[in-house]
């Protein structure tokens, strides 16, 4: 992994607005071009447009109804992994969380709105960077949303910006509570990480899930849903399971 000096990284917060008038709170980290060697050069560059940074990570957080936010510690672990891998990184709050608006309390967490939120953020990402390789990650409820977004992007009419999914990273995805009967996953690009003591998603169900789709996985011993005390090994597992990425 490449550790870019903090002074050369541009981290910004935004409220983006969808055509439907919804506001979505976004936290974006734009990596500088690998050609940039000084703070002066950074000021004179458009780092989010760096041609040699071709991959962007988009991260989905846990259930809004269970106080899930983009600052969740597992989402933050994915964020640090992507940052240290020299990817652009974008995380955001689903509707009804933080400063994000839209929907209503009786529809928050129904997945439909959150899938739309994720696609809206991806539309915005396309206006901010030329990177079109997509590392898509999600934890728990966010893992299910990431699955559905990955499936949506397989349809060219739903992927107008031409994002290419390089990785679908699912951490303890919520595959019991939500219907996966018609789910189709890009098997070669997908991996799953979960704990053998998960108290919210049955490990036996997660094992059946990875076997059904034939995807790579890592099962952590003596580990629950929230990976308490296991964040460093989780970050290492992300590095080991993710596809190789080297900026141009």
JSON list of C-alpha atoms in Angstrom, two decimals:
[
{"chain": "A", "resi": 1, "resn": "UNK", "atom": "CA", "xyz": [0.00, 0.00, 0.00]},
{"chain": "A", "resi": 2, "resn": "UNK", "atom": "CA", "xyz": [1.07, 3.58, -0.64]},
{"chain": "A", "resi": 3, "resn": "UNK", "atom": "CA", "xyz": [0.77, 6.00, 2.24]},
{"chain": "A", "resi": 4, "resn": "UNK", "atom": "CA", "xyz": [0.25, 9.45, 0.75]},
{"chain": "A", "resi": 5, "resn": "UNK", "atom": "CA", "xyz": [1.28, 12.31, 3.08]},
{"chain": "A", "resi": 6, "resn": "UNK", "atom": "CA", "xyz": [-1.78, 13.91, 4.67]},
{"chain": "A", "resi": 7, "resn": "UNK", "atom": "CA", "xyz": [-0.74, 17.33, 3.37]},
{"chain": "A", "resi": 8, "resn": "UNK", "atom": "CA", "xyz": [-1.20, 16.10, -0.19]},
{"chain": "A", "resi": 9, "resn": "UNK", "atom": "CA", "xyz": [-4.67, 14.61, 0.29]},
{"chain": "A", "resi": 10, "resn": "UNK", "atom": "CA", "xyz": [-7.78, 16.69, -0.29]},
{"chain": "A", "resi": 11, "resn": "UNK", "atom": "CA", "xyz": [-10.70, 15.76, 1.99]},
{"chain": "A", "resi": 12, "resn": "UNK", "atom": "CA", "xyz": [-13.96, 17.60, 1.50]},
{"chain": "A", "resi": 13, "resn": "UNK", "atom": "CA", "xyz": [-17.51, 17.49, 2.85]},
{"chain": "A", "resi": 14, "resn": "UNK", "atom": "CA", "xyz": [-20.48, 18.26, 0.67]},
{"chain": "A", "resi": 15, "resn": "UNK", "atom": "CA", "xyz": [-24.24, 18.43, 0.63]},
{"chain": "A", "resi": 16, "resn": "UNK", "atom": "CA", "xyz": [-25.11, 17.29, -2.85]},
{"chain": "A", "resi": 17, "resn": "UNK", "atom": "CA", "xyz": [-28.60, 17.80, -4.28]},
{"chain": "A", "resi": 18, "resn": "UNK", "atom": "CA", "xyz": [-30.44, 15.29, -6.41]},
{"chain": "A", "resi": 19, "resn": "UNK", "atom": "CA", "xyz": [-32.88, 16.20, -9.19]},
{"chain": "A", "resi": 20, "resn": "UNK", "atom": "CA", "xyz": [-35.66, 15.23, -6.76]},
{"chain": "A", "resi": 21, "resn": "UNK", "atom": "CA", "xyz": [-34.56, 17.98, -4.35]},
{"chain": "A", "resi": 22, "resn": "UNK", "atom": "CA", "xyz": [-33.01, 15.63, -1.84]},
{"chain": "A", "resi": 23, "resn": "UNK", "atom": "CA", "xyz": [-29.78, 16.53, -0.02]},
{"chain": "A", "resi": 24, "resn": "UNK", "atom": "CA", "xyz": [-27.14, 13.86, 0.61]},
{"chain": "A", "resi": 25, "resn": "UNK", "atom": "CA", "xyz": [-24.24, 14.42, 2.99]},
{"chain": "A", "resi": 26, "resn": "UNK", "atom": "CA", "xyz": [-20.99, 13.25, 1.41]},
{"chain": "A", "resi": 27, "resn": "UNK", "atom": "CA", "xyz": [-17.44, 12.93, 2.73]},
{"chain": "A", "resi": 28, "resn": "UNK", "atom": "CA", "xyz": [-14.96, 12.66, -0.14]},
{"chain": "A", "resi": 29, "resn": "UNK", "atom": "CA", "xyz": [-11.21, 12.14, -0.11]},
{"chain": "A", "resi": 30, "resn": "UNK", "atom": "CA", "xyz": [-9.46, 12.90, -3.38]},
{"chain": "A", "resi": 31, "resn": "UNK", "atom": "CA", "xyz": [-5.98, 11.51, -3.83]},
{"chain": "A", "resi": 32, "resn": "UNK", "atom": "CA", "xyz": [-3.39, 13.74, -5.51]},
{"chain": "A", "resi": 33, "resn": "UNK", "atom": "CA", "xyz": [-1.71, 12.66, -8.70]},
{"chain": "A", "resi": 34, "resn": "UNK", "atom": "CA", "xyz": [1.24, 10.43, -8.00]},
{"chain": "A", "resi": 35, "resn": "UNK", "atom": "CA", "xyz": [3.25, 13.02, -9.94]},
{"chain": "A", "resi": 36, "resn": "UNK", "atom": "CA", "xyz": [2.62, 15.67, -7.28]},
{"chain": "A", "resi": 37, "resn": "UNK", "atom": "CA", "xyz": [5.62, 16.13, -5.03]},
{"chain": "A", "resi": 38, "resn": "UNK", "atom": "CA", "xyz": [4.82, 19.28, -3.08]},
{"chain": "A", "resi": 39, "resn": "UNK", "atom": "CA", "xyz": [2.01, 21.24, -1.46]},
{"chain": "A", "resi": 40, "resn": "UNK", "atom": "CA", "xyz": [2.58, 23.99, -4.05]},
{"chain": "A", "resi": 41, "resn": "UNK", "atom": "CA", "xyz": [1.94, 21.55, -6.87]},
{"chain": "A", "resi": 42, "resn": "UNK", "atom": "CA", "xyz": [-1.19, 20.31, -5.11]},
{"chain": "A", "resi": 43, "resn": "UNK", "atom": "CA", "xyz": [-2.61, 23.84, -4.96]},
{"chain": "A", "resi": 44, "resn": "UNK", "atom": "CA", "xyz": [-2.05, 24.17, -8.69]},
{"chain": "A", "resi": 45, "resn": "UNK", "atom": "CA", "xyz": [-3.69, 20.87, -9.54]},
{"chain": "A", "resi": 46, "resn": "UNK", "atom": "CA", "xyz": [-7.18, 19.41, -9.67]},
{"chain": "A", "resi": 47, "resn": "UNK", "atom": "CA", "xyz": [-6.51, 16.30, -7.63]},
{"chain": "A", "resi": 48, "resn": "UNK", "atom": "CA", "xyz": [-9.94, 14.71, -8.11]},
{"chain": "A", "resi": 49, "resn": "UNK", "atom": "CA", "xyz": [-9.25, 14.85, -11.85]},
{"chain": "A", "resi": 50, "resn": "UNK", "atom": "CA", "xyz": [-5.84, 13.18, -11.54]},
{"chain": "A", "resi": 51, "resn": "UNK", "atom": "CA", "xyz": [-5.53, 10.96, -14.59]},
{"chain": "A", "resi": 52, "resn": "UNK", "atom": "CA", "xyz": [-3.32, 8.42, -12.84]},
{"chain": "A", "resi": 53, "resn": "UNK", "atom": "CA", "xyz": [-5.81, 7.74, -10.03]},
{"chain": "A", "resi": 54, "resn": "UNK", "atom": "CA", "xyz": [-8.22, 5.41, -11.79]},
{"chain": "A", "resi": 55, "resn": "UNK", "atom": "CA", "xyz": [-10.06, 3.81, -8.87]},
{"chain": "A", "resi": 56, "resn": "UNK", "atom": "CA", "xyz": [-12.65, 5.22, -6.49]},
{"chain": "A", "resi": 57, "resn": "UNK", "atom": "CA", "xyz": [-14.10, 3.50, -3.43]},
{"chain": "A", "resi": 58, "resn": "UNK", "atom": "CA", "xyz": [-17.76, 4.05, -2.55]},
{"chain": "A", "resi": 59, "resn": "UNK", "atom": "CA", "xyz": [-18.83, 2.92, 0.92]},
{"chain": "A", "resi": 60, "resn": "UNK", "atom": "CA", "xyz": [-22.31, 2.08, 2.26]},
{"chain": "A", "resi": 61, "resn": "UNK", "atom": "CA", "xyz": [-23.09, 2.26, 5.99]},
{"chain": "A", "resi": 62, "resn": "UNK", "atom": "CA", "xyz": [-25.30, 0.16, 8.30]},
{"chain": "A", "resi": 63, "resn": "UNK", "atom": "CA", "xyz": [-29.05, 0.52, 8.80]},
{"chain": "A", "resi": 64, "resn": "UNK", "atom": "CA", "xyz": [-30.23, 4.09, 9.47]},
{"chain": "A", "resi": 65, "resn": "UNK", "atom": "CA", "xyz": [-32.87, 2.67, 11.81]},
{"chain": "A", "resi": 66, "resn": "UNK", "atom": "CA", "xyz": [-30.12, 1.16, 13.96]},
{"chain": "A", "resi": 67, "resn": "UNK", "atom": "CA", "xyz": [-28.17, 4.42, 14.17]},
{"chain": "A", "resi": 68, "resn": "UNK", "atom": "CA", "xyz": [-25.91, 3.47, 11.30]},
{"chain": "A", "resi": 69, "resn": "UNK", "atom": "CA", "xyz": [-23.87, 6.33, 9.82]},
{"chain": "A", "resi": 70, "resn": "UNK", "atom": "CA", "xyz": [-20.97, 6.84, 7.45]},
{"chain": "A", "resi": 71, "resn": "UNK", "atom": "CA", "xyz": [-18.72, 7.27, 10.50]},
{"chain": "A", "resi": 72, "resn": "UNK", "atom": "CA", "xyz": [-19.31, 3.68, 11.63]},
{"chain": "A", "resi": 73, "resn": "UNK", "atom": "CA", "xyz": [-16.00, 2.09, 12.66]},
{"chain": "A", "resi": 74, "resn": "UNK", "atom": "CA", "xyz": [-16.14, -0.67, 10.06]},
{"chain": "A", "resi": 75, "resn": "UNK", "atom": "CA", "xyz": [-16.99, 1.79, 7.29]},
{"chain": "A", "resi": 76, "resn": "UNK", "atom": "CA", "xyz": [-14.08, 3.86, 8.59]},
{"chain": "A", "resi": 77, "resn": "UNK", "atom": "CA", "xyz": [-11.82, 0.79, 8.36]},
{"chain": "A", "resi": 78, "resn": "UNK", "atom": "CA", "xyz": [-12.79, 0.36, 4.71]},
{"chain": "A", "resi": 79, "resn": "UNK", "atom": "CA", "xyz": [-12.16, 4.08, 4.25]},
{"chain": "A", "resi": 80, "resn": "UNK", "atom": "CA", "xyz": [-8.64, 3.82, 5.68]},
{"chain": "A", "resi": 81, "resn": "UNK", "atom": "CA", "xyz": [-7.89, 0.76, 3.56]},
{"chain": "A", "resi": 82, "resn": "UNK", "atom": "CA", "xyz": [-8.98, 2.53, 0.35]},
{"chain": "A", "resi": 83, "resn": "UNK", "atom": "CA", "xyz": [-7.15, 5.72, 1.30]},
{"chain": "A", "resi": 84, "resn": "UNK", "atom": "CA", "xyz": [-3.92, 3.84, 2.02]},
{"chain": "A", "resi": 85, "resn": "UNK", "atom": "CA", "xyz": [-4.33, 1.96, -1.28]},
{"chain": "A", "resi": 86, "resn": "UNK", "atom": "CA", "xyz": [-4.23, 5.32, -3.11]},
{"chain": "A", "resi": 87, "resn": "UNK", "atom": "CA", "xyz": [-7.87, 5.23, -4.20]},
{"chain": "A", "resi": 88, "resn": "UNK", "atom": "CA", "xyz": [-10.22, 8.18, -4.10]},
{"chain": "A", "resi": 89, "resn": "UNK", "atom": "CA", "xyz": [-12.71, 7.46, -1.30]},
{"chain": "A", "resi": 90, "resn": "UNK", "atom": "CA", "xyz": [-16.34, 8.53, -0.93]},
{"chain": "A", "resi": 91, "resn": "UNK", "atom": "CA", "xyz": [-18.67, 7.75, 1.95]},
{"chain": "A", "resi": 92, "resn": "UNK", "atom": "CA", "xyz": [-22.05, 9.28, 2.59]},
{"chain": "A", "resi": 93, "resn": "UNK", "atom": "CA", "xyz": [-25.09, 9.26, 4.84]},
{"chain": "A", "resi": 94, "resn": "UNK", "atom": "CA", "xyz": [-28.29, 7.63, 3.66]},
{"chain": "A", "resi": 95, "resn": "UNK", "atom": "CA", "xyz": [-31.49, 9.67, 3.74]},
{"chain": "A", "resi": 96, "resn": "UNK", "atom": "CA", "xyz": [-32.57, 10.61, 7.25]},
{"chain": "A", "resi": 97, "resn": "UNK", "atom": "CA", "xyz": [-29.05, 10.35, 8.66]},
{"chain": "A", "resi": 98, "resn": "UNK", "atom": "CA", "xyz": [-26.94, 13.37, 9.64]},
{"chain": "A", "resi": 99, "resn": "UNK", "atom": "CA", "xyz": [-27.63, 16.18, 7.20]},
{"chain": "A", "resi": 100, "resn": "UNK", "atom": "CA", "xyz": [-29.07, 13.92, 4.51]},
{"chain": "A", "resi": 101, "resn": "UNK", "atom": "CA", "xyz": [-32.73, 14.47, 3.72]},
{"chain": "A", "resi": 102, "resn": "UNK", "atom": "CA", "xyz": [-35.39, 12.63, 1.77]},
{"chain": "A", "resi": 103, "resn": "UNK", "atom": "CA", "xyz": [-37.97, 9.97, 2.34]},
{"chain": "A", "resi": 104, "resn": "UNK", "atom": "CA", "xyz": [-39.77, 9.69, 5.65]},
{"chain": "A", "resi": 105, "resn": "UNK", "atom": "CA", "xyz": [-39.29, 7.69, 8.85]},
{"chain": "A", "resi": 106, "resn": "UNK", "atom": "CA", "xyz": [-41.67, 4.98, 7.64]},
{"chain": "A", "resi": 107, "resn": "UNK", "atom": "CA", "xyz": [-39.57, 4.42, 4.48]},
{"chain": "A", "resi": 108, "resn": "UNK", "atom": "CA", "xyz": [-36.06, 4.79, 5.88]},
{"chain": "A", "resi": 109, "resn": "UNK", "atom": "CA", "xyz": [-34.36, 1.43, 5.85]},
{"chain": "A", "resi": 110, "resn": "UNK", "atom": "CA", "xyz": [-36.69, -0.08, 3.24]},
{"chain": "A", "resi": 111, "resn": "UNK", "atom": "CA", "xyz": [-33.66, -0.39, 0.88]},
{"chain": "A", "resi": 112, "resn": "UNK", "atom": "CA", "xyz": [-35.36, 1.25, -2.12]},
{"chain": "A", "resi": 113, "resn": "UNK", "atom": "CA", "xyz": [-34.45, 4.77, -1.06]},
{"chain": "A", "resi": 114, "resn": "UNK", "atom": "CA", "xyz": [-30.95, 3.79, 0.03]},
{"chain": "A", "resi": 115, "resn": "UNK", "atom": "CA", "xyz": [-30.22, 2.16, -3.33]},
{"chain": "A", "resi": 116, "resn": "UNK", "atom": "CA", "xyz": [-31.37, 5.38, -5.02]},
{"chain": "A", "resi": 117, "resn": "UNK", "atom": "CA", "xyz": [-29.15, 7.40, -2.65]},
{"chain": "A", "resi": 118, "resn": "UNK", "atom": "CA", "xyz": [-26.11, 5.33, -3.57]},
{"chain": "A", "resi": 119, "resn": "UNK", "atom": "CA", "xyz": [-26.72, 5.70, -7.30]},
{"chain": "A", "resi": 120, "resn": "UNK", "atom": "CA", "xyz": [-27.22, 9.46, -6.86]},
{"chain": "A", "resi": 121, "resn": "UNK", "atom": "CA", "xyz": [-23.86, 9.73, -5.09]},
{"chain": "A", "resi": 122, "resn": "UNK", "atom": "CA", "xyz": [-22.25, 7.72, -7.87]},
{"chain": "A", "resi": 123, "resn": "UNK", "atom": "CA", "xyz": [-23.69, 10.18, -10.41]},
{"chain": "A", "resi": 124, "resn": "UNK", "atom": "CA", "xyz": [-22.07, 12.98, -8.41]},
{"chain": "A", "resi": 125, "resn": "UNK", "atom": "CA", "xyz": [-18.75, 11.11, -8.22]},
{"chain": "A", "resi": 126, "resn": "UNK", "atom": "CA", "xyz": [-18.72, 10.97, -12.02]},
{"chain": "A", "resi": 127, "resn": "UNK", "atom": "CA", "xyz": [-18.80, 14.77, -12.11]},
{"chain": "A", "resi": 128, "resn": "UNK", "atom": "CA", "xyz": [-15.86, 15.04, -9.70]},
{"chain": "A", "resi": 129, "resn": "UNK", "atom": "CA", "xyz": [-13.32, 12.58, -11.07]},
{"chain": "A", "resi": 130, "resn": "UNK", "atom": "CA", "xyz": [-12.35, 10.75, -14.23]},
{"chain": "A", "resi": 131, "resn": "UNK", "atom": "CA", "xyz": [-11.78, 7.54, -12.23]},
{"chain": "A", "resi": 132, "resn": "UNK", "atom": "CA", "xyz": [-14.13, 4.83, -13.47]},
{"chain": "A", "resi": 133, "resn": "UNK", "atom": "CA", "xyz": [-12.86, 1.75, -11.65]},
{"chain": "A", "resi": 134, "resn": "UNK", "atom": "CA", "xyz": [-15.21, 1.18, -8.72]},
{"chain": "A", "resi": 135, "resn": "UNK", "atom": "CA", "xyz": [-14.38, -0.48, -5.40]},
{"chain": "A", "resi": 136, "resn": "UNK", "atom": "CA", "xyz": [-17.82, -0.83, -3.82]},
{"chain": "A", "resi": 137, "resn": "UNK", "atom": "CA", "xyz": [-18.03, -1.75, -0.14]},
{"chain": "A", "resi": 138, "resn": "UNK", "atom": "CA", "xyz": [-20.76, -2.12, 2.44]},
{"chain": "A", "resi": 139, "resn": "UNK", "atom": "CA", "xyz": [-21.20, -3.29, 6.01]},
{"chain": "A", "resi": 140, "resn": "UNK", "atom": "CA", "xyz": [-24.30, -5.07, 7.33]},
{"chain": "A", "resi": 141, "resn": "UNK", "atom": "CA", "xyz": [-27.37, -3.31, 5.80]},
{"chain": "A", "resi": 142, "resn": "UNK", "atom": "CA", "xyz": [-24.88, -1.41, 3.64]},
{"chain": "A", "resi": 143, "resn": "UNK", "atom": "CA", "xyz": [-23.58, -4.73, 2.36]},
{"chain": "A", "resi": 144, "resn": "UNK", "atom": "CA", "xyz": [-27.02, -5.63, 1.08]},
{"chain": "A", "resi": 145, "resn": "UNK", "atom": "CA", "xyz": [-27.36, -2.20, -0.55]},
{"chain": "A", "resi": 146, "resn": "UNK", "atom": "CA", "xyz": [-23.95, -2.63, -2.19]},
{"chain": "A", "resi": 147, "resn": "UNK", "atom": "CA", "xyz": [-25.11, -5.99, -3.61]},
{"chain": "A", "resi": 148, "resn": "UNK", "atom": "CA", "xyz": [-28.18, -4.39, -5.19]},
{"chain": "A", "resi": 149, "resn": "UNK", "atom": "CA", "xyz": [-26.19, -1.47, -6.55]},
{"chain": "A", "resi": 150, "resn": "UNK", "atom": "CA", "xyz": [-23.65, -3.84, -8.10]},
{"chain": "A", "resi": 151, "resn": "UNK", "atom": "CA", "xyz": [-26.49, -5.73, -9.76]},
{"chain": "A", "resi": 152, "resn": "UNK", "atom": "CA", "xyz": [-28.00, -2.47, -11.03]},
{"chain": "A", "resi": 153, "resn": "UNK", "atom": "CA", "xyz": [-24.70, -1.38, -12.58]},
{"chain": "A", "resi": 154, "resn": "UNK", "atom": "CA", "xyz": [-24.64, -4.53, -14.70]},
{"chain": "A", "resi": 155, "resn": "UNK", "atom": "CA", "xyz": [-27.40, -2.89, -16.75]},
{"chain": "A", "resi": 156, "resn": "UNK", "atom": "CA", "xyz": [-25.75, -0.37, -19.13]},
{"chain": "A", "resi": 157, "resn": "UNK", "atom": "CA", "xyz": [-28.82, 1.88, -19.05]},
{"chain": "A", "resi": 158, "resn": "UNK", "atom": "CA", "xyz": [-28.40, 2.14, -15.27]},
{"chain": "A", "resi": 159, "resn": "UNK", "atom": "CA", "xyz": [-24.66, 2.78, -15.55]},
{"chain": "A", "resi": 160, "resn": "UNK", "atom": "CA", "xyz": [-24.45, 5.80, -17.85]},
{"chain": "A", "resi": 161, "resn": "UNK", "atom": "CA", "xyz": [-20.99, 6.83, -16.64]},
{"chain": "A", "resi": 162, "resn": "UNK", "atom": "CA", "xyz": [-19.42, 3.50, -17.47]},
{"chain": "A", "resi": 163, "resn": "UNK", "atom": "CA", "xyz": [-18.18, 2.51, -14.01]},
{"chain": "A", "resi": 164, "resn": "UNK", "atom": "CA", "xyz": [-16.32, -0.80, -14.00]},
{"chain": "A", "resi": 165, "resn": "UNK", "atom": "CA", "xyz": [-16.79, -2.77, -10.79]},
{"chain": "A", "resi": 166, "resn": "UNK", "atom": "CA", "xyz": [-13.39, -4.10, -9.73]},
{"chain": "A", "resi": 167, "resn": "UNK", "atom": "CA", "xyz": [-14.40, -5.21, -6.23]},
{"chain": "A", "resi": 168, "resn": "UNK", "atom": "CA", "xyz": [-17.59, -5.79, -4.28]},
{"chain": "A", "resi": 169, "resn": "UNK", "atom": "CA", "xyz": [-16.57, -5.97, -0.61]},
{"chain": "A", "resi": 170, "resn": "UNK", "atom": "CA", "xyz": [-19.27, -7.29, 1.70]},
{"chain": "A", "resi": 171, "resn": "UNK", "atom": "CA", "xyz": [-18.68, -7.21, 5.44]},
{"chain": "A", "resi": 172, "resn": "UNK", "atom": "CA", "xyz": [-21.27, -9.21, 7.39]},
{"chain": "A", "resi": 173, "resn": "UNK", "atom": "CA", "xyz": [-23.97, -8.34, 4.81]},
{"chain": "A", "resi": 174, "resn": "UNK", "atom": "CA", "xyz": [-27.57, -8.40, 5.97]},
{"chain": "A", "resi": 175, "resn": "UNK", "atom": "CA", "xyz": [-28.71, -11.30, 3.79]},
{"chain": "A", "resi": 176, "resn": "UNK", "atom": "CA", "xyz": [-31.28, -12.80, 6.17]},
{"chain": "A", "resi": 177, "resn": "UNK", "atom": "CA", "xyz": [-33.53, -9.81, 6.76]},
{"chain": "A", "resi": 178, "resn": "UNK", "atom": "CA", "xyz": [-33.67, -8.78, 3.10]},
{"chain": "A", "resi": 179, "resn": "UNK", "atom": "CA", "xyz": [-34.69, -10.84, 0.09]},
{"chain": "A", "resi": 180, "resn": "UNK", "atom": "CA", "xyz": [-31.83, -12.23, -2.01]},
{"chain": "A", "resi": 181, "resn": "UNK", "atom": "CA", "xyz": [-33.85, -14.70, -4.06]},
{"chain": "A", "resi": 182, "resn": "UNK", "atom": "CA", "xyz": [-33.28, -12.80, -7.31]},
{"chain": "A", "resi": 183, "resn": "UNK", "atom": "CA", "xyz": [-29.85, -11.44, -6.45]},
{"chain": "A", "resi": 184, "resn": "UNK", "atom": "CA", "xyz": [-27.12, -11.80, -9.06]},
{"chain": "A", "resi": 185, "resn": "UNK", "atom": "CA", "xyz": [-23.52, -11.04, -8.07]},
{"chain": "A", "resi": 186, "resn": "UNK", "atom": "CA", "xyz": [-20.33, -10.61, -10.10]},
{"chain": "A", "resi": 187, "resn": "UNK", "atom": "CA", "xyz": [-18.72, -13.68, -8.55]},
{"chain": "A", "resi": 188, "resn": "UNK", "atom": "CA", "xyz": [-15.16, -13.04, -9.67]},
{"chain": "A", "resi": 189, "resn": "UNK", "atom": "CA", "xyz": [-15.18, -9.53, -8.21]},
{"chain": "A", "resi": 190, "resn": "UNK", "atom": "CA", "xyz": [-16.99, -10.22, -4.94]},
{"chain": "A", "resi": 191, "resn": "UNK", "atom": "CA", "xyz": [-15.71, -11.22, -1.53]},
{"chain": "A", "resi": 192, "resn": "UNK", "atom": "CA", "xyz": [-17.27, -11.47, 1.92]},
{"chain": "A", "resi": 193, "resn": "UNK", "atom": "CA", "xyz": [-15.85, -11.12, 5.43]},
{"chain": "A", "resi": 194, "resn": "UNK", "atom": "CA", "xyz": [-17.74, -12.14, 8.55]},
{"chain": "A", "resi": 195, "resn": "UNK", "atom": "CA", "xyz": [-17.28, -13.43, 12.07]},
{"chain": "A", "resi": 196, "resn": "UNK", "atom": "CA", "xyz": [-18.07, -16.91, 13.31]},
{"chain": "A", "resi": 197, "resn": "UNK", "atom": "CA", "xyz": [-19.88, -15.43, 16.33]},
{"chain": "A", "resi": 198, "resn": "UNK", "atom": "CA", "xyz": [-22.01, -12.89, 14.43]},
{"chain": "A", "resi": 199, "resn": "UNK", "atom": "CA", "xyz": [-25.01, -12.15, 16.63]},
{"chain": "A", "resi": 200, "resn": "UNK", "atom": "CA", "xyz": [-27.08, -10.29, 14.00]},
{"chain": "A", "resi": 201, "resn": "UNK", "atom": "CA", "xyz": [-26.57, -12.34, 10.82]},
{"chain": "A", "resi": 202, "resn": "UNK", "atom": "CA", "xyz": [-26.31, -16.07, 11.42]},
{"chain": "A", "resi": 203, "resn": "UNK", "atom": "CA", "xyz": [-22.87, -17.38, 10.42]},
{"chain": "A", "resi": 204, "resn": "UNK", "atom": "CA", "xyz": [-24.53, -20.48, 8.96]},
{"chain": "A", "resi": 205, "resn": "UNK", "atom": "CA", "xyz": [-26.56, -18.20, 6.66]},
{"chain": "A", "resi": 206, "resn": "UNK", "atom": "CA", "xyz": [-23.42, -16.29, 5.64]},
{"chain": "A", "resi": 207, "resn": "UNK", "atom": "CA", "xyz": [-21.62, -19.55, 4.86]},
{"chain": "A", "resi": 208, "resn": "UNK", "atom": "CA", "xyz": [-24.57, -20.65, 2.72]},
{"chain": "A", "resi": 209, "resn": "UNK", "atom": "CA", "xyz": [-24.52, -17.24, 1.00]},
{"chain": "A", "resi": 210, "resn": "UNK", "atom": "CA", "xyz": [-20.86, -17.43, -0.04]},
{"chain": "A", "resi": 211, "resn": "UNK", "atom": "CA", "xyz": [-21.27, -21.04, -1.14]},
{"chain": "A", "resi": 212, "resn": "UNK", "atom": "CA", "xyz": [-24.36, -20.25, -3.20]},
{"chain": "A", "resi": 213, "resn": "UNK", "atom": "CA", "xyz": [-22.57, -17.51, -5.12]},
{"chain": "A", "resi": 214, "resn": "UNK", "atom": "CA", "xyz": [-19.16, -19.16, -5.16]},
{"chain": "A", "resi": 215, "resn": "UNK", "atom": "CA", "xyz": [-17.45, -16.06, -3.83]},
{"chain": "A", "resi": 216, "resn": "UNK", "atom": "CA", "xyz": [-14.22, -15.72, -1.89]},
{"chain": "A", "resi": 217, "resn": "UNK", "atom": "CA", "xyz": [-14.58, -15.17, 1.84]},
{"chain": "A", "resi": 218, "resn": "UNK", "atom": "CA", "xyz": [-12.75, -14.81, 5.11]},
{"chain": "A", "resi": 219, "resn": "UNK", "atom": "CA", "xyz": [-14.34, -16.03, 8.35]},
{"chain": "A", "resi": 220, "resn": "UNK", "atom": "CA", "xyz": [-12.90, -14.50, 11.51]},
{"chain": "A", "resi": 221, "resn": "UNK", "atom": "CA", "xyz": [-12.71, -16.73, 14.57]},
{"chain": "A", "resi": 222, "resn": "UNK", "atom": "CA", "xyz": [-14.18, -15.53, 17.87]},
{"chain": "A", "resi": 223, "resn": "UNK", "atom": "CA", "xyz": [-15.62, -12.46, 16.17]},
{"chain": "A", "resi": 224, "resn": "UNK", "atom": "CA", "xyz": [-19.06, -10.87, 16.34]},
{"chain": "A", "resi": 225, "resn": "UNK", "atom": "CA", "xyz": [-20.95, -8.63, 13.96]},
{"chain": "A", "resi": 226, "resn": "UNK", "atom": "CA", "xyz": [-19.03, -5.48, 14.89]},
{"chain": "A", "resi": 227, "resn": "UNK", "atom": "CA", "xyz": [-15.49, -6.93, 14.78]},
{"chain": "A", "resi": 228, "resn": "UNK", "atom": "CA", "xyz": [-14.63, -5.64, 18.26]},
{"chain": "A", "resi": 229, "resn": "UNK", "atom": "CA", "xyz": [-10.87, -5.63, 18.67]},
{"chain": "A", "resi": 230, "resn": "UNK", "atom": "CA", "xyz": [-10.41, -6.92, 15.12]},
{"chain": "A", "resi": 231, "resn": "UNK", "atom": "CA", "xyz": [-10.26, -3.76, 13.01]},
{"chain": "A", "resi": 232, "resn": "UNK", "atom": "CA", "xyz": [-6.55, -4.05, 12.17]},
{"chain": "A", "resi": 233, "resn": "UNK", "atom": "CA", "xyz": [-6.93, -7.67, 10.98]},
{"chain": "A", "resi": 234, "resn": "UNK", "atom": "CA", "xyz": [-10.06, -6.62, 9.08]},
{"chain": "A", "resi": 235, "resn": "UNK", "atom": "CA", "xyz": [-8.10, -3.95, 7.23]},
{"chain": "A", "resi": 236, "resn": "UNK", "atom": "CA", "xyz": [-5.43, -6.52, 6.42]},
{"chain": "A", "resi": 237, "resn": "UNK", "atom": "CA", "xyz": [-8.08, -8.95, 5.12]},
{"chain": "A", "resi": 238, "resn": "UNK", "atom": "CA", "xyz": [-9.43, -6.23, 2.83]},
{"chain": "A", "resi": 239, "resn": "UNK", "atom": "CA", "xyz": [-5.93, -5.80, 1.41]},
{"chain": "A", "resi": 240, "resn": "UNK", "atom": "CA", "xyz": [-5.51, -9.54, 0.88]},
{"chain": "A", "resi": 241, "resn": "UNK", "atom": "CA", "xyz": [-8.90, -10.10, -0.78]},
{"chain": "A", "resi": 242, "resn": "UNK", "atom": "CA", "xyz": [-9.12, -6.97, -2.92]},
{"chain": "A", "resi": 243, "resn": "UNK", "atom": "CA", "xyz": [-7.92, -6.93, -6.51]},
{"chain": "A", "resi": 244, "resn": "UNK", "atom": "CA", "xyz": [-4.48, -5.53, -7.17]},
{"chain": "A", "resi": 245, "resn": "UNK", "atom": "CA", "xyz": [-4.52, -1.80, -7.83]},
{"chain": "A", "resi": 246, "resn": "UNK", "atom": "CA", "xyz": [-1.63, 0.35, -8.98]},
{"chain": "A", "resi": 247, "resn": "UNK", "atom": "CA", "xyz": [-2.16, 3.93, -10.18]},
{"chain": "A", "resi": 248, "resn": "UNK", "atom": "CA", "xyz": [-0.97, 4.60, -13.71]}
]
